[in-house]
PDB file of C-alpha atoms in Angstrom:
ATOM      1  CA  MET K   1     -19.149   8.134  -1.673  1.00 31.00           C
ATOM      2  CA  THR K   2     -19.795   5.482  -3.877  1.00 36.00           C
ATOM      3  CA  ASP K   3     -23.310   4.054  -4.077  1.00 38.00           C
ATOM      4  CA  LEU K   4     -22.914   0.746  -2.636  1.00 38.00           C
ATOM      5  CA  THR K   5     -26.096  -0.737  -4.980  1.00 38.00           C
ATOM      6  CA  ALA K   6     -23.908   0.510  -8.131  1.00 39.00           C
ATOM      7  CA  SER K   7     -20.830  -0.846  -6.790  1.00 44.00           C
ATOM      8  CA  ARG K   8     -22.434  -4.337  -6.549  1.00 49.00           C
ATOM      9  CA  ARG K   9     -22.377  -4.400 -10.098  1.00 51.00           C
ATOM     10  CA  ALA K  10     -24.199  -7.116 -12.609  1.00 50.00           C
ATOM     11  CA  ASP K  11     -21.124  -8.830 -13.929  1.00 66.00           C
ATOM     12  CA  VAL K  12     -19.183  -9.244 -10.764  1.00 74.00           C
ATOM     13  CA  SER K  13     -19.992 -13.896 -10.691  1.00 82.00           C
ATOM     14  CA  ILE K  14     -21.319 -15.317  -8.004  1.00 89.00           C
ATOM     15  CA  ASP K  15     -18.445 -16.972  -6.767  1.00 88.00           C
ATOM     16  CA  GLN K  16     -16.709 -13.519  -6.378  1.00 89.00           C
ATOM     17  CA  GLN K  17     -20.129 -12.477  -4.760  1.00 90.00           C
ATOM     18  CA  LEU K  18     -19.458 -14.840  -2.296  1.00 93.00           C
ATOM     19  CA  ALA K  19     -15.978 -14.554  -1.629  1.00 94.00           C
ATOM     20  CA  LEU K  20     -16.317 -10.339  -1.349  1.00 95.00           C
ATOM     21  CA  HIS K  21     -19.475 -11.778   1.333  1.00 95.00           C
ATOM     22  CA  THR K  22     -16.519 -13.383   3.669  1.00 96.00           C
ATOM     23  CA  ALA K  23     -14.047 -10.866   2.924  1.00 97.00           C
ATOM     24  CA  ALA K  24     -16.594  -8.505   4.383  1.00 97.00           C
ATOM     25  CA  VAL K  25     -17.482 -10.843   7.345  1.00 97.00           C
ATOM     26  CA  ARG K  26     -13.787 -11.517   8.430  1.00 98.00           C
ATOM     27  CA  LEU K  27     -13.317  -7.146   8.117  1.00 98.00           C
ATOM     28  CA  GLY K  28     -16.361  -6.863  10.166  1.00 97.00           C
ATOM     29  CA  ASP K  29     -15.168  -8.911  12.675  1.00 97.00           C
ATOM     30  CA  GLU K  30     -11.631  -7.255  12.454  1.00 97.00           C
ATOM     31  CA  PHE K  31     -13.089  -4.057  12.805  1.00 97.00           C
ATOM     32  CA  SER K  32     -16.342  -4.915  15.650  1.00 96.00           C
ATOM     33  CA  GLY K  33     -16.900  -1.349  17.408  1.00 95.00           C
ATOM     34  CA  ILE K  34     -15.396   0.595  15.683  1.00 96.00           C
ATOM     35  CA  TYR K  35     -17.070   0.582  11.886  1.00 97.00           C
ATOM     36  CA  GLY K  36     -20.096  -1.166  10.901  1.00 97.00           C
ATOM     37  CA  THR K  37     -21.195  -2.927   7.978  1.00 96.00           C
ATOM     38  CA  GLU K  38     -21.796   0.004   6.016  1.00 97.00           C
ATOM     39  CA  THR K  39     -18.761   1.598   6.391  1.00 97.00           C
ATOM     40  CA  ILE K  40     -16.591  -2.002   6.149  1.00 97.00           C
ATOM     41  CA  GLU K  41     -18.930  -3.086   2.447  1.00 96.00           C
ATOM     42  CA  ARG K  42     -18.517   0.831   1.330  1.00 96.00           C
ATOM     43  CA  PHE K  43     -14.495   0.534   1.409  1.00 97.00           C
ATOM     44  CA  LEU K  44     -14.543  -2.903   0.249  1.00 97.00           C
ATOM     45  CA  TYR K  45     -16.978  -2.809  -2.544  1.00 94.00           C
ATOM     46  CA  THR K  46     -14.789   0.591  -3.610  1.00 93.00           C
ATOM     47  CA  SER K  47     -11.786  -1.224  -2.993  1.00 94.00           C
ATOM     48  CA  TYR K  48     -12.855  -3.518  -5.291  1.00 93.00           C
ATOM     49  CA  ASP K  49     -13.889  -1.218  -8.258  1.00 90.00           C
ATOM     50  CA  GLN K  50     -10.043   0.329  -7.902  1.00 86.00           C
ATOM     51  CA  PHE K  51      -8.680  -3.340  -9.459  1.00 85.00           C
ATOM     52  CA  ALA K  52     -11.726  -4.251 -11.247  1.00 79.00           C
ATOM     53  CA  LEU K  53     -10.826  -1.544 -13.623  1.00 73.00           C
ATOM     54  CA  ALA K  54      -7.573  -2.648 -14.838  1.00 67.00           C
ATOM     55  CA  SER K  55      -7.372  -6.386 -13.756  1.00 59.00           C
ATOM     56  CA  THR K  56      -6.685  -9.377 -15.948  1.00 55.00           C
ATOM     57  CA  VAL K  57      -6.938 -11.451 -13.349  1.00 60.00           C
ATOM     58  CA  PRO K  58     -10.600 -11.198 -11.734  1.00 62.00           C
ATOM     59  CA  HIS K  59     -10.048 -14.221  -9.732  1.00 70.00           C
ATOM     60  CA  PHE K  60      -7.874 -12.780  -7.044  1.00 85.00           C
ATOM     61  CA  LEU K  61     -10.016  -9.152  -7.161  1.00 90.00           C
ATOM     62  CA  PRO K  62     -11.894 -10.247  -3.583  1.00 93.00           C
ATOM     63  CA  LEU K  63      -8.713 -10.818  -2.071  1.00 93.00           C
ATOM     64  CA  LEU K  64      -7.234  -7.985  -2.920  1.00 93.00           C
ATOM     65  CA  ALA K  65     -10.217  -5.582  -2.289  1.00 95.00           C
ATOM     66  CA  GLU K  66      -9.892  -6.663   0.945  1.00 97.00           C
ATOM     67  CA  ARG K  67      -5.950  -6.875   1.721  1.00 96.00           C
ATOM     68  CA  PHE K  68      -6.637  -2.892   0.354  1.00 96.00           C
ATOM     69  CA  ALA K  69      -9.949  -2.596   2.127  1.00 98.00           C
ATOM     70  CA  ARG K  70      -8.104  -3.385   5.440  1.00 98.00           C
ATOM     71  CA  GLN K  71      -5.618  -0.912   5.032  1.00 97.00           C
ATOM     72  CA  ARG K  72      -7.452   1.788   4.511  1.00 98.00           C
ATOM     73  CA  LEU K  73      -9.618   1.135   7.472  1.00 98.00           C
ATOM     74  CA  HIS K  74      -6.761   0.916   9.441  1.00 97.00           C
ATOM     75  CA  ALA K  75      -5.660   4.232   8.255  1.00 97.00           C
ATOM     76  CA  LEU K  76      -9.242   6.082   8.394  1.00 97.00           C
ATOM     77  CA  ALA K  77      -8.867   4.487  12.318  1.00 97.00           C
ATOM     78  CA  ARG K  78      -5.715   6.422  12.867  1.00 96.00           C
ATOM     79  CA  VAL K  79      -7.107   9.675  10.706  1.00 95.00           C
ATOM     80  CA  GLU K  80     -10.061   9.538  12.993  1.00 96.00           C
ATOM     81  CA  GLY K  81      -8.421   9.199  16.371  1.00 95.00           C
ATOM     82  CA  LEU K  82      -9.888   5.592  16.815  1.00 95.00           C
ATOM     83  CA  HIS K  83      -6.422   3.568  16.714  1.00 89.00           C
ATOM     84  CA  GLN K  84      -3.220   5.539  17.962  1.00 86.00           C
ATOM     85  CA  ASP K  85      -0.611   2.945  19.258  1.00 91.00           C
ATOM     86  CA  GLY K  86       2.351   4.990  18.738  1.00 92.00           C
ATOM     87  CA  ARG K  87       3.898   3.610  15.705  1.00 96.00           C
ATOM     88  CA  PRO K  88       5.250   5.505  13.072  1.00 97.00           C
ATOM     89  CA  VAL K  89       3.567   5.209   9.400  1.00 97.00           C
ATOM     90  CA  VAL K  90       5.223   5.839   6.538  1.00 98.00           C
ATOM     91  CA  LEU K  91       3.652   6.331   2.640  1.00 97.00           C
ATOM     92  CA  PHE K  92       6.027   5.513  -0.036  1.00 97.00           C
ATOM     93  CA  LEU K  93       4.623   6.611  -3.456  1.00 95.00           C
ATOM     94  CA  CYS K  94       5.950   7.030  -7.052  1.00 94.00           C
ATOM     95  CA  VAL K  95       3.650   6.703 -10.026  1.00 91.00           C
ATOM     96  CA  HIS K  96       3.132   2.582 -10.727  1.00 93.00           C
ATOM     97  CA  ASN K  97       3.813   1.724  -7.448  1.00 94.00           C
ATOM     98  CA  ALA K  98       5.582  -1.480  -9.392  1.00 95.00           C
ATOM     99  CA  GLY K  99       9.129  -0.708  -8.573  1.00 96.00           C
ATOM    100  CA  ARG K 100      10.428   2.088  -6.344  1.00 97.00           C
ATOM    101  CA  SER K 101       7.923   2.191  -3.720  1.00 97.00           C
ATOM    102  CA  GLN K 102       7.712  -1.316  -3.410  1.00 98.00           C
ATOM    103  CA  MET K 103      11.745  -2.077  -2.396  1.00 98.00           C
ATOM    104  CA  ALA K 104      11.203   0.998  -0.029  1.00 98.00           C
ATOM    105  CA  LEU K 105       8.249  -0.682   1.639  1.00 98.00           C
ATOM    106  CA  GLY K 106       9.837  -3.745   1.202  1.00 98.00           C
ATOM    107  CA  PHE K 107      12.942  -2.660   2.968  1.00 98.00           C
ATOM    108  CA  PHE K 108      11.214  -0.887   5.618  1.00 98.00           C
ATOM    109  CA  GLN K 109       8.748  -3.230   6.743  1.00 98.00           C
ATOM    110  CA  HIS K 110      12.021  -6.040   7.262  1.00 97.00           C
ATOM    111  CA  LEU K 111      14.008  -3.427   8.840  1.00 98.00           C
ATOM    112  CA  ALA K 112      11.252  -2.078  11.367  1.00 98.00           C
ATOM    113  CA  GLY K 113       9.346  -5.018  11.858  1.00 96.00           C
ATOM    114  CA  ASP K 114       6.288  -4.200  13.942  1.00 95.00           C
ATOM    115  CA  ARG K 115       8.171  -1.064  15.446  1.00 97.00           C
ATOM    116  CA  ALA K 116       6.761   1.016  12.280  1.00 98.00           C
ATOM    117  CA  VAL K 117       3.940   0.633   9.503  1.00 97.00           C
ATOM    118  CA  ALA K 118       4.388   1.342   6.110  1.00 97.00           C
ATOM    119  CA  TRP K 119       2.319   1.548   3.073  1.00 97.00           C
ATOM    120  CA  SER K 120       2.955   1.941  -0.731  1.00 97.00           C
ATOM    121  CA  GLY K 121       0.785   3.450  -3.518  1.00 94.00           C
ATOM    122  CA  GLY K 122       1.157   5.362  -6.981  1.00 92.00           C
ATOM    123  CA  SER K 123      -0.668   7.892  -8.533  1.00 89.00           C
ATOM    124  CA  GLU K 124      -1.081   5.908 -12.097  1.00 90.00           C
ATOM    125  CA  PRO K 125      -1.127   2.159 -10.721  1.00 91.00           C
ATOM    126  CA  GLY K 126       0.369  -0.775 -12.986  1.00 91.00           C
ATOM    127  CA  MET K 127      -0.460  -4.171 -13.428  1.00 89.00           C
ATOM    128  CA  GLU K 128       2.001  -6.096 -11.382  1.00 91.00           C
ATOM    129  CA  VAL K 129       5.141  -4.823  -9.030  1.00 95.00           C
ATOM    130  CA  ASN K 130       8.670  -4.913 -11.547  1.00 96.00           C
ATOM    131  CA  ALA K 131       9.779  -8.269 -12.196  1.00 96.00           C
ATOM    132  CA  ALA K 132      13.426  -6.942 -12.084  1.00 97.00           C
ATOM    133  CA  ALA K 133      12.810  -5.159  -8.833  1.00 97.00           C
ATOM    134  CA  VAL K 134      11.154  -8.564  -7.064  1.00 97.00           C
ATOM    135  CA  ALA K 135      14.222 -10.613  -8.457  1.00 97.00           C
ATOM    136  CA  ALA K 136      16.476  -7.885  -6.985  1.00 97.00           C
ATOM    137  CA  MET K 137      14.806  -8.087  -3.582  1.00 98.00           C
ATOM    138  CA  ALA K 138      15.113 -11.570  -3.176  1.00 97.00           C
ATOM    139  CA  GLU K 139      18.571 -11.033  -3.648  1.00 97.00           C
ATOM    140  CA  ARG K 140      18.348  -9.793  -0.399  1.00 96.00           C
ATOM    141  CA  GLY K 141      15.885 -12.294   1.202  1.00 97.00           C
ATOM    142  CA  ILE K 142      12.704 -10.199   0.759  1.00 98.00           C
ATOM    143  CA  ASP K 143      10.074 -11.385  -0.807  1.00 98.00           C
ATOM    144  CA  ILE K 144       8.189  -8.879  -2.226  1.00 97.00           C
ATOM    145  CA  SER K 145       6.269 -11.027  -5.078  1.00 95.00           C
ATOM    146  CA  THR K 146       3.006 -11.101  -3.348  1.00 93.00           C
ATOM    147  CA  GLU K 147       2.617  -7.063  -3.123  1.00 94.00           C
ATOM    148  CA  PHE K 148       0.298  -5.597  -5.981  1.00 92.00           C
ATOM    149  CA  PRO K 149      -0.068  -1.872  -7.407  1.00 94.00           C
ATOM    150  CA  LYS K 150      -1.957   0.058  -5.594  1.00 93.00           C
ATOM    151  CA  PRO K 151      -3.999   3.569  -5.404  1.00 91.00           C
ATOM    152  CA  TRP K 152      -3.173   6.260  -2.934  1.00 91.00           C
ATOM    153  CA  THR K 153      -5.992   7.268  -1.304  1.00 92.00           C
ATOM    154  CA  ASP K 154      -6.942  10.234   1.073  1.00 92.00           C
ATOM    155  CA  GLU K 155      -7.198   8.469   4.498  1.00 95.00           C
ATOM    156  CA  VAL K 156      -3.966   6.952   3.632  1.00 95.00           C
ATOM    157  CA  VAL K 157      -1.851  10.247   2.623  1.00 94.00           C
ATOM    158  CA  ARG K 158      -3.706  11.431   6.107  1.00 94.00           C
ATOM    159  CA  ALA K 159      -2.578   8.530   8.036  1.00 95.00           C
ATOM    160  CA  ALA K 160       1.076   8.818   7.064  1.00 96.00           C
ATOM    161  CA  ASP K 161       3.407  10.906   9.487  1.00 95.00           C
ATOM    162  CA  VAL K 162       6.192  10.541   6.635  1.00 97.00           C
ATOM    163  CA  VAL K 163       5.347  10.762   2.940  1.00 96.00           C
ATOM    164  CA  VAL K 164       8.416   9.524   0.698  1.00 97.00           C
ATOM    165  CA  THR K 165       7.678  10.702  -2.545  1.00 94.00           C
ATOM    166  CA  MET K 166       9.439   9.346  -5.478  1.00 93.00           C
ATOM    167  CA  GLY K 167       8.829  10.530  -8.852  1.00 83.00           C
ATOM    168  CA  CYS K 168       5.088  10.857  -9.345  1.00 76.00           C
ATOM    169  CA  GLY K 169       5.412  15.074  -9.445  1.00 68.00           C
ATOM    170  CA  ASP K 170       2.226  16.898  -9.343  1.00 66.00           C
ATOM    171  CA  ALA K 171       0.542  14.387  -8.962  1.00 74.00           C
ATOM    172  CA  CYS K 172       1.505  13.394  -5.863  1.00 75.00           C
ATOM    173  CA  PRO K 173      -1.002  14.471  -3.037  1.00 77.00           C
ATOM    174  CA  ILE K 174      -0.016  17.321  -0.588  1.00 82.00           C
ATOM    175  CA  PHE K 175      -1.564  17.724   2.614  1.00 84.00           C
ATOM    176  CA  PRO K 176      -0.762  20.413   5.205  1.00 83.00           C
ATOM    177  CA  GLY K 177       1.339  19.355   8.540  1.00 82.00           C
ATOM    178  CA  THR K 178       2.812  16.457   7.067  1.00 88.00           C
ATOM    179  CA  ARG K 179       6.100  15.843   6.674  1.00 93.00           C
ATOM    180  CA  TYR K 180       7.430  15.175   2.999  1.00 94.00           C
ATOM    181  CA  GLU K 181      10.717  14.059   1.051  1.00 94.00           C
ATOM    182  CA  ASN K 182      11.201  13.040  -2.499  1.00 94.00           C
ATOM    183  CA  TRP K 183      13.737  10.665  -2.782  1.00 96.00           C
ATOM    184  CA  ASP K 184      15.183  11.368  -6.906  1.00 94.00           C
ATOM    185  CA  LEU K 185      15.239   7.572  -7.967  1.00 95.00           C
ATOM    186  CA  ASP K 186      15.706   5.944 -11.196  1.00 94.00           C
ATOM    187  CA  ASP K 187      13.018   4.185 -12.158  1.00 93.00           C
ATOM    188  CA  PRO K 188      13.218   0.298 -12.223  1.00 94.00           C
ATOM    189  CA  ALA K 189      11.022  -0.169 -15.641  1.00 92.00           C
ATOM    190  CA  GLY K 190      12.447  -1.460 -18.392  1.00 94.00           C
ATOM    191  CA  LYS K 191      15.801  -2.127 -16.521  1.00 96.00           C
ATOM    192  CA  THR K 192      17.334  -5.598 -15.644  1.00 94.00           C
ATOM    193  CA  ALA K 193      17.487  -7.027 -12.401  1.00 92.00           C
ATOM    194  CA  GLU K 194      21.537  -6.571 -12.287  1.00 95.00           C
ATOM    195  CA  GLN K 195      20.676  -2.675 -13.345  1.00 97.00           C
ATOM    196  CA  VAL K 196      17.982  -2.345 -10.245  1.00 97.00           C
ATOM    197  CA  ARG K 197      20.635  -3.413  -7.809  1.00 98.00           C
ATOM    198  CA  PRO K 198      22.183  -0.025  -7.399  1.00 98.00           C
ATOM    199  CA  ILE K 199      18.917   1.509  -7.093  1.00 98.00           C
ATOM    200  CA  ARG K 200      17.807  -1.347  -4.834  1.00 98.00           C
ATOM    201  CA  ASP K 201      20.896  -0.714  -2.484  1.00 98.00           C
ATOM    202  CA  GLU K 202      20.323   3.345  -2.677  1.00 98.00           C
ATOM    203  CA  ILE K 203      16.705   2.714  -1.414  1.00 98.00           C
ATOM    204  CA  GLU K 204      17.831   0.756   1.361  1.00 98.00           C
ATOM    205  CA  ARG K 205      20.047   3.283   2.459  1.00 98.00           C
ATOM    206  CA  ARG K 206      17.593   5.956   2.815  1.00 98.00           C
ATOM    207  CA  VAL K 207      15.446   4.120   4.030  1.00 98.00           C
ATOM    208  CA  ARG K 208      18.153   2.991   7.198  1.00 98.00           C
ATOM    209  CA  ARG K 209      18.282   6.658   7.408  1.00 98.00           C
ATOM    210  CA  LEU K 210      15.041   7.547   7.576  1.00 98.00           C
ATOM    211  CA  LEU K 211      14.399   4.485  10.177  1.00 98.00           C
ATOM    212  CA  ASP K 212      17.393   6.333  12.241  1.00 97.00           C
ATOM    213  CA  ASP K 213      15.412   9.842  11.930  1.00 97.00           C
ATOM    214  CA  LEU K 214      12.133   8.126  13.143  1.00 97.00           C
ATOM    215  CA  ALA K 215      13.803   6.796  16.035  1.00 97.00           C
ATOM    216  CA  VAL K 216      13.192   3.384  15.194  1.00 97.00           C
ATOM    217  CA  PRO K 217      15.432   0.674  15.806  1.00 95.00           C
ATOM    218  CA  ALA K 218      16.784  -1.043  12.433  1.00 93.00           C
ATOM    219  CA  SER K 219      17.057  -5.038  12.381  1.00 87.00           C
ATOM    220  CA  ARG K 220      20.100  -6.179  11.652  1.00 74.00           C
TER     221      ARG K 220
END
């Protein structure tokens, strides 16, 4: 496990330290009675470190770290049996978590609403979500512009009922007892919005079929 003292590096500005402290307080309130301060701070600071290694927009790092830590803590609670709401959980994985998996996540959340849970991740997360994928999804009334590439973590994979892989090959995590599907789809990287549309439409078809398999009603 990552040492908390080491995580609070000297290069973290005072403003970022304050933002991280505020995020820790919010997460502490949200997970009160489930996880203590030490666990919450560990997940928050290690999440921060994940993005700090490559980010060119440090101003947003505390917010990204909080969002990612929240997802990881929810996943951990499911794995440890501390939170069971009966909703199926699907994880979409690709290499950069910038195109295919983000579009699949967007469709799944749009169609399933609060009847199921979906997350996404990448084996080698990129810097930002593919602009052509964002534009193609916007044509369908789905906004994925606020999403961000993130790595997969053990607790997130273990919490999933279904893991959908999209081209991450041997880098994709394999855990016994988890249902896996591999979707062979073209990578949107380097393509225009027009070229991404057929990929988008195929992803929608597969997401709808997955929802049917999970007996989750899809919104129209």
